[in-house]
Structures are given as structure tokens and as C-alpha cells.
Amino acid sequence: MKSSAWIWRITASVSVIVTIVLIFGFVYAFNDINNPQGQPLVSGDKADISAGETSPEQHESVPSQPVLPNELQVTVLGDSLAKGTGDSAGGGFVRRSVELLNEDGRSASVLANLAINGLTTEGLLPKLDDQGIQYALKQANVIMLSIGGNDLFQGSGLLEGATNSDNLELDPAKLMSALPQASERLQTILEKIRTINPDARIVYIGLYHPFADIEDLLIPGNVVVTAWNHAVMEIVNRDSNMTLVATFDLFQHKLGKYLSSDHFHPNGAGYQAIADRIVQGML
């Protein structure tokens, strides 16, 4: 892992990945300039504008965010972070967010926490067809979602070896290869949730890099996590009632303070930092 050959291998692979990400960004920017979208994930009456006609709405990329109700009913979907794994107090970001919202003078409660340890986008997508899950989503006016970390890191072997950093190996190209299909599935997930509940505030919890304190994993992990969060931002920007809660900067340089002993999930302080940012983004 520490040999010069391995370091050069990572450097070369990361260079390829960065080039791909830059090309993707350039292509997206070119298409966005020449074919501006500016429409929510669910089209409405404003989208039905005949060609050649202009409207004030066409000059606004995203409408203003709807006002949050005073009474909040929260349904939670996703993986172990949504479940609160690693928090010795058992609250996770869900319960901590609800407590903060109640302190702000609102009446907030959790209708259902349907999170499952180890869940991926591939595992979550078919669950959205379940009538019980659809019912829980329809009854909520706030839907919190944490998904994606297992898509990127579960197949890399990093989760199994997190407690022994000397044995960790990472193929950046393999890590990056999970990104396109997983991000496509995430877009489908968000679209299905919006179809199930057209009015709820959807709060997506962005990814952080839990292995950034391991020298050889710093750059490739940062690249793939940043690319994932960028892809999510492009999706969320199309819906004025979706919020992306950034966590990458929260954990950067603070892994020792915010990670639990498994070196992957947040501890109580980490979940509190996420909850603080969730509430800041919602209000």
C-alpha cells in the first residue's frame, strides 16, 4: 500500500477520474447553456408554454422555496445513517433534528423511520412500490433521505477493513465505476418520492468522506464523493421543495471528532452537526 508503485497507480487513476469529471462538468455546462432546463422534477402548468412565447417564469431557474408548515410530520428513508447507527444516545440526525425543530416553536414528530442498515439505491428503489411505504410517504410533509454511501463504499472492501487501515487497498477506478448507475437510481428514487408526495419537503443528506484521514485514500475518495454530491445537486436544483444538506465540509479535518469507533458512521457529535445543518436548511 505504501510502495511507490501503488502511489503512482493511485495518482494515475485519480488523474483519469478528475479528467472524466471535468469533461462531464463541461458537457453539462454546455448543454445547460444551450438547452436550459429550469423546471422542477414534476412538471406543472408553468411548463406548458408554447414555443416562441415568453413568461416571467422562464427567467427563474428555480421558484422560491415553499414556506415550511408549523406542524411537521416526518418520514425517514435510507441507510444506517438515517437509522442513527453509531450514536450512543440512539437519536441520530432524525431525532436530533426533530428536537431542534420543536425548540424553534414548531410541532414536529416522526411518523416512521423506515431506514435499513446497509441499504443501497438498488435496494431502496423497489421498496418505493410497497403500499405501506407509500402510505408513510403520503402522510408526511417532510421526507428525510440518506442513501448512497453504501453504493460507493460497500463494494470497495473499505467498510470491512476500516478498523485496520494498514490493510486497506483502493482501486479508484472501481470506486468511481459505481457512480453513474447509482446516481441514475437516485434520480429515479427522488422522482418517485415526488410523484408519491407532490408537496412534502424532501431533505437529502449529502455524503462525506469517512476515510479522508488515510493518506492513500484521501484524493480518490474526495473525488468520488464530490462527484456524487455534485450529481445530487443537479437533481435537487430542479425542485424548489428539495434540500441538499451538505456534510462533506462538516467532517473534513474533523473525522476524529465526529466519527464513531467503526470509522464510518457519525458519533453523537457528528449527528448533532448534521442535525444543526438540516434545520438551518429547512427554516
Coordinates of C-alpha atoms in Angstrom, one line a residue:
M1 CA 0.0 0.0 0.0
K2 CA 2.9 2.3 0.8
S3 CA 5.1 1.3 -2.2
S4 CA 5.9 3.9 -4.8
A5 CA 4.3 1.7 -7.4
W6 CA 0.9 1.8 -5.6
I7 CA 1.1 5.5 -5.1
W8 CA 1.8 6.1 -8.8
R9 CA -1.1 3.8 -9.6
I10 CA -3.5 5.8 -7.5
T11 CA -2.1 9.1 -8.9
A12 CA -2.6 7.9 -12.4
S13 CA -6.1 6.6 -11.7
V14 CA -7.2 9.8 -10.0
S15 CA -5.9 11.8 -12.9
V16 CA -8.1 9.9 -15.2
I17 CA -11.1 10.3 -12.9
V18 CA -10.6 14.0 -12.5
T19 CA -10.4 14.3 -16.3
I20 CA -13.7 12.4 -16.6
V21 CA -15.3 14.6 -14.0
L22 CA -14.1 17.8 -15.7
I23 CA -15.3 16.6 -19.1
F24 CA -18.7 15.7 -17.6
G25 CA -18.9 19.1 -16.0
F26 CA -18.0 20.9 -19.2
V27 CA -20.6 18.9 -21.2
Y28 CA -23.3 19.6 -18.6
A29 CA -22.5 23.3 -18.6
F30 CA -22.5 23.4 -22.4
N31 CA -25.9 21.6 -22.6
D32 CA -27.3 23.7 -19.8
I33 CA -26.4 27.0 -21.5
N34 CA -27.7 25.9 -24.9
N35 CA -30.7 23.9 -23.6
P36 CA -31.7 25.4 -20.2
Q37 CA -33.9 23.2 -18.1
G38 CA -35.1 25.3 -15.1
Q39 CA -38.1 23.0 -14.5
P40 CA -39.0 21.1 -11.3
L41 CA -38.8 17.3 -11.2
V42 CA -42.5 17.3 -11.5
S43 CA -43.8 19.5 -14.4
G44 CA -46.6 21.8 -13.7
D45 CA -48.8 24.3 -15.6
K46 CA -45.9 26.7 -16.0
A47 CA -44.0 24.1 -18.1
D48 CA -46.7 24.3 -20.8
I49 CA -45.5 27.4 -22.6
S50 CA -45.7 27.4 -26.4
A51 CA -42.5 27.8 -28.4
G52 CA -41.6 31.4 -29.0
E53 CA -43.7 32.8 -26.1
T54 CA -42.0 34.3 -23.1
S55 CA -43.0 34.4 -19.5
P56 CA -41.5 35.8 -16.3
E57 CA -41.2 32.2 -15.0
Q58 CA -38.8 31.4 -17.8
H59 CA -36.2 33.8 -16.3
E60 CA -36.3 32.0 -12.9
S61 CA -34.3 28.7 -12.8
V62 CA -36.0 27.6 -9.6
P63 CA -39.0 29.1 -7.8
S64 CA -38.7 30.2 -4.2
Q65 CA -38.8 27.5 -1.6
P66 CA -42.3 27.0 -0.1
V67 CA -42.8 28.0 3.5
L68 CA -42.4 25.2 6.0
P69 CA -45.6 24.4 7.9
N70 CA -45.6 24.8 11.7
E71 CA -46.8 21.2 12.2
L72 CA -44.3 18.8 10.8
Q73 CA -44.8 15.0 10.2
V74 CA -41.5 13.4 9.2
T75 CA -41.0 10.1 7.4
V76 CA -37.4 8.8 7.0
L77 CA -35.9 6.6 4.3
G78 CA -32.5 5.3 3.7
D79 CA -29.5 3.6 5.2
S80 CA -27.8 3.2 8.6
L81 CA -27.1 7.0 8.9
A82 CA -30.9 7.6 8.7
K83 CA -31.2 4.9 11.3
G84 CA -28.7 6.6 13.6
T85 CA -26.1 3.8 13.8
G86 CA -23.0 4.9 15.7
D87 CA -24.9 7.3 18.0
S88 CA -24.5 6.0 21.6
A89 CA -27.6 8.1 22.5
G90 CA -29.6 6.4 19.8
G91 CA -31.0 9.7 18.4
G92 CA -29.1 10.1 15.1
F93 CA -29.8 13.1 12.9
V94 CA -33.5 12.3 12.8
R95 CA -34.4 12.7 16.4
R96 CA -31.9 15.5 16.9
S97 CA -33.4 17.4 14.0
V98 CA -37.0 17.0 15.4
E99 CA -35.9 18.2 18.8
L100 CA -34.3 21.3 17.2
L101 CA -37.5 22.0 15.2
N102 CA -39.6 21.7 18.3
E103 CA -37.2 24.1 20.1
D104 CA -37.8 26.5 17.3
G105 CA -41.5 26.7 18.2
R106 CA -42.8 24.1 15.7
S107 CA -44.6 20.9 16.4
A108 CA -42.5 18.1 14.8
S109 CA -42.8 14.4 15.2
V110 CA -41.5 11.3 13.4
L111 CA -44.3 9.3 11.6
A112 CA -42.0 6.5 10.5
N113 CA -38.3 5.7 10.3
L114 CA -38.0 3.1 7.5
A115 CA -34.2 3.1 7.3
I116 CA -32.3 -0.2 6.9
N117 CA -28.7 -0.8 7.7
G118 CA -26.6 -1.4 4.5
L119 CA -29.3 -0.2 2.2
T120 CA -28.3 0.9 -1.3
T121 CA -30.1 2.8 -4.1
E122 CA -30.6 -0.5 -5.8
G123 CA -32.3 -1.9 -2.6
L124 CA -34.4 1.2 -1.9
L125 CA -35.8 1.7 -5.4
P126 CA -38.2 -1.3 -5.4
K127 CA -39.3 -0.6 -1.8
L128 CA -41.0 2.6 -3.1
D129 CA -43.6 0.4 -4.7
D130 CA -44.6 -1.0 -1.3
Q131 CA -48.0 0.2 -0.3
G132 CA -47.0 0.6 3.4
I133 CA -44.0 2.8 2.5
Q134 CA -46.1 4.8 0.1
Y135 CA -48.7 5.4 2.8
A136 CA -46.0 6.7 5.2
L137 CA -44.6 9.0 2.5
K138 CA -48.0 10.3 1.6
Q139 CA -48.8 11.2 5.2
A140 CA -45.6 13.2 5.7
N141 CA -44.9 16.8 4.9
V142 CA -41.1 16.3 5.5
I143 CA -39.2 13.4 4.0
M144 CA -35.6 12.8 5.0
L145 CA -33.4 10.6 2.9
S146 CA -29.9 9.3 3.4
I147 CA -28.7 6.9 0.7
G148 CA -25.5 6.5 -1.4
G149 CA -22.7 5.8 1.0
N150 CA -23.1 2.0 0.6
D151 CA -23.3 2.3 -3.2
L152 CA -19.8 3.9 -3.2
F153 CA -18.0 2.2 -0.4
Q154 CA -19.8 -1.1 0.2
G155 CA -18.2 -2.9 -2.7
S156 CA -14.7 -1.5 -2.1
G157 CA -13.9 -3.5 1.0
L158 CA -13.3 -0.4 2.9
L159 CA -16.2 -0.9 5.4
E160 CA -14.9 -4.4 6.3
G161 CA -11.3 -3.1 6.8
A162 CA -12.0 0.3 8.3
T163 CA -10.5 -0.7 11.7
N164 CA -7.2 -1.8 10.2
S165 CA -6.0 1.0 7.8
D166 CA -2.7 -0.8 7.1
N167 CA -4.6 -3.5 5.1
L168 CA -6.9 -1.1 3.1
E169 CA -6.5 -1.0 -0.6
L170 CA -8.5 1.0 -3.0
D171 CA -8.9 0.9 -6.8
P172 CA -10.1 4.4 -7.6
A173 CA -11.5 3.4 -11.0
K174 CA -13.6 0.7 -9.3
L175 CA -14.8 3.2 -6.7
M176 CA -15.7 5.6 -9.5
S177 CA -17.4 3.0 -11.6
A178 CA -20.3 2.7 -9.1
L179 CA -21.2 6.4 -9.5
P180 CA -23.1 6.6 -12.9
Q181 CA -25.7 3.9 -12.3
A182 CA -26.1 4.8 -8.6
S183 CA -26.7 8.4 -9.3
E184 CA -29.2 7.5 -12.0
R185 CA -31.0 5.3 -9.5
L186 CA -31.0 8.2 -7.0
Q187 CA -32.6 10.5 -9.5
T188 CA -35.3 7.8 -10.1
I189 CA -35.8 7.5 -6.3
L190 CA -36.3 11.2 -5.9
E191 CA -38.7 11.4 -8.8
K192 CA -40.7 8.5 -7.4
I193 CA -40.9 10.1 -4.0
R194 CA -42.0 13.3 -5.5
T195 CA -44.7 11.5 -7.5
I196 CA -45.9 9.7 -4.4
N197 CA -46.0 13.0 -2.4
P198 CA -46.0 16.1 -4.6
D199 CA -46.0 18.6 -1.7
A200 CA -43.6 17.4 1.0
R201 CA -40.2 19.0 1.7
I202 CA -37.6 16.4 0.7
V203 CA -34.4 16.6 2.6
Y204 CA -31.4 14.7 1.2
I205 CA -28.4 14.2 3.4
G206 CA -25.2 14.6 1.3
L207 CA -22.2 12.3 1.6
Y208 CA -18.9 12.9 3.5
H209 CA -15.6 11.1 3.1
P210 CA -15.1 8.9 6.2
F211 CA -11.6 7.7 5.1
A212 CA -10.1 11.1 4.4
D213 CA -7.6 10.6 7.2
I214 CA -5.9 7.7 5.4
E215 CA -3.3 9.3 3.1
D216 CA -3.7 7.0 0.1
L217 CA -7.5 7.2 0.2
L218 CA -7.7 11.0 0.6
I219 CA -7.7 12.1 -3.1
P220 CA -9.6 9.2 -4.7
G221 CA -12.3 9.3 -2.0
N222 CA -12.7 13.0 -2.2
V223 CA -13.0 12.9 -6.0
V224 CA -15.8 10.3 -6.0
V225 CA -17.7 11.8 -3.0
T226 CA -17.5 15.3 -4.6
A227 CA -18.7 13.9 -7.9
W228 CA -21.7 12.2 -6.1
N229 CA -22.7 15.3 -4.3
H230 CA -22.4 17.3 -7.5
A231 CA -24.7 14.9 -9.3
V232 CA -27.2 15.2 -6.4
M233 CA -27.1 19.0 -6.6
E234 CA -28.0 18.9 -10.3
I235 CA -31.1 16.8 -9.4
V236 CA -32.2 18.8 -6.3
N237 CA -31.8 22.1 -8.1
R238 CA -34.8 21.2 -10.3
D239 CA -37.2 21.1 -7.4
S240 CA -37.8 24.1 -5.2
N241 CA -39.1 21.9 -2.4
M242 CA -36.0 19.7 -2.2
T243 CA -33.0 20.5 0.0
L244 CA -29.5 19.0 -0.2
V245 CA -27.8 19.1 3.2
A246 CA -24.0 19.3 2.7
T247 CA -22.0 17.2 5.1
F248 CA -18.6 17.0 3.3
D249 CA -17.2 20.1 4.8
L250 CA -18.6 19.3 8.3
F251 CA -16.5 16.1 8.5
Q252 CA -13.4 17.4 6.7
H253 CA -10.5 17.6 9.1
K254 CA -12.9 16.6 11.9
L255 CA -13.2 12.8 11.5
G256 CA -11.6 12.1 14.9
K257 CA -14.2 14.4 16.5
Y258 CA -17.3 13.3 14.5
L259 CA -16.8 9.6 13.6
S260 CA -17.8 6.7 15.8
S261 CA -15.4 3.8 16.5
D262 CA -16.3 2.0 13.3
H263 CA -14.7 4.8 11.3
F264 CA -17.7 5.1 9.0
H265 CA -20.8 6.3 10.9
P266 CA -21.0 9.5 12.8
N267 CA -21.0 9.6 16.6
G268 CA -23.4 11.7 18.6
A269 CA -21.4 14.9 17.9
G270 CA -21.4 14.1 14.2
Y271 CA -25.1 13.5 14.1
Q272 CA -25.7 16.7 16.0
A273 CA -23.7 18.7 13.5
I274 CA -25.7 17.1 10.7
A275 CA -29.0 17.9 12.5
D276 CA -28.0 21.5 13.0
R277 CA -27.4 21.9 9.3
I278 CA -30.6 20.1 8.4
V279 CA -32.6 22.6 10.4
Q280 CA -30.7 25.5 9.1
G281 CA -31.5 24.4 5.5
M282 CA -35.2 23.8 6.3
L283 CA -36.0 27.1 8.0

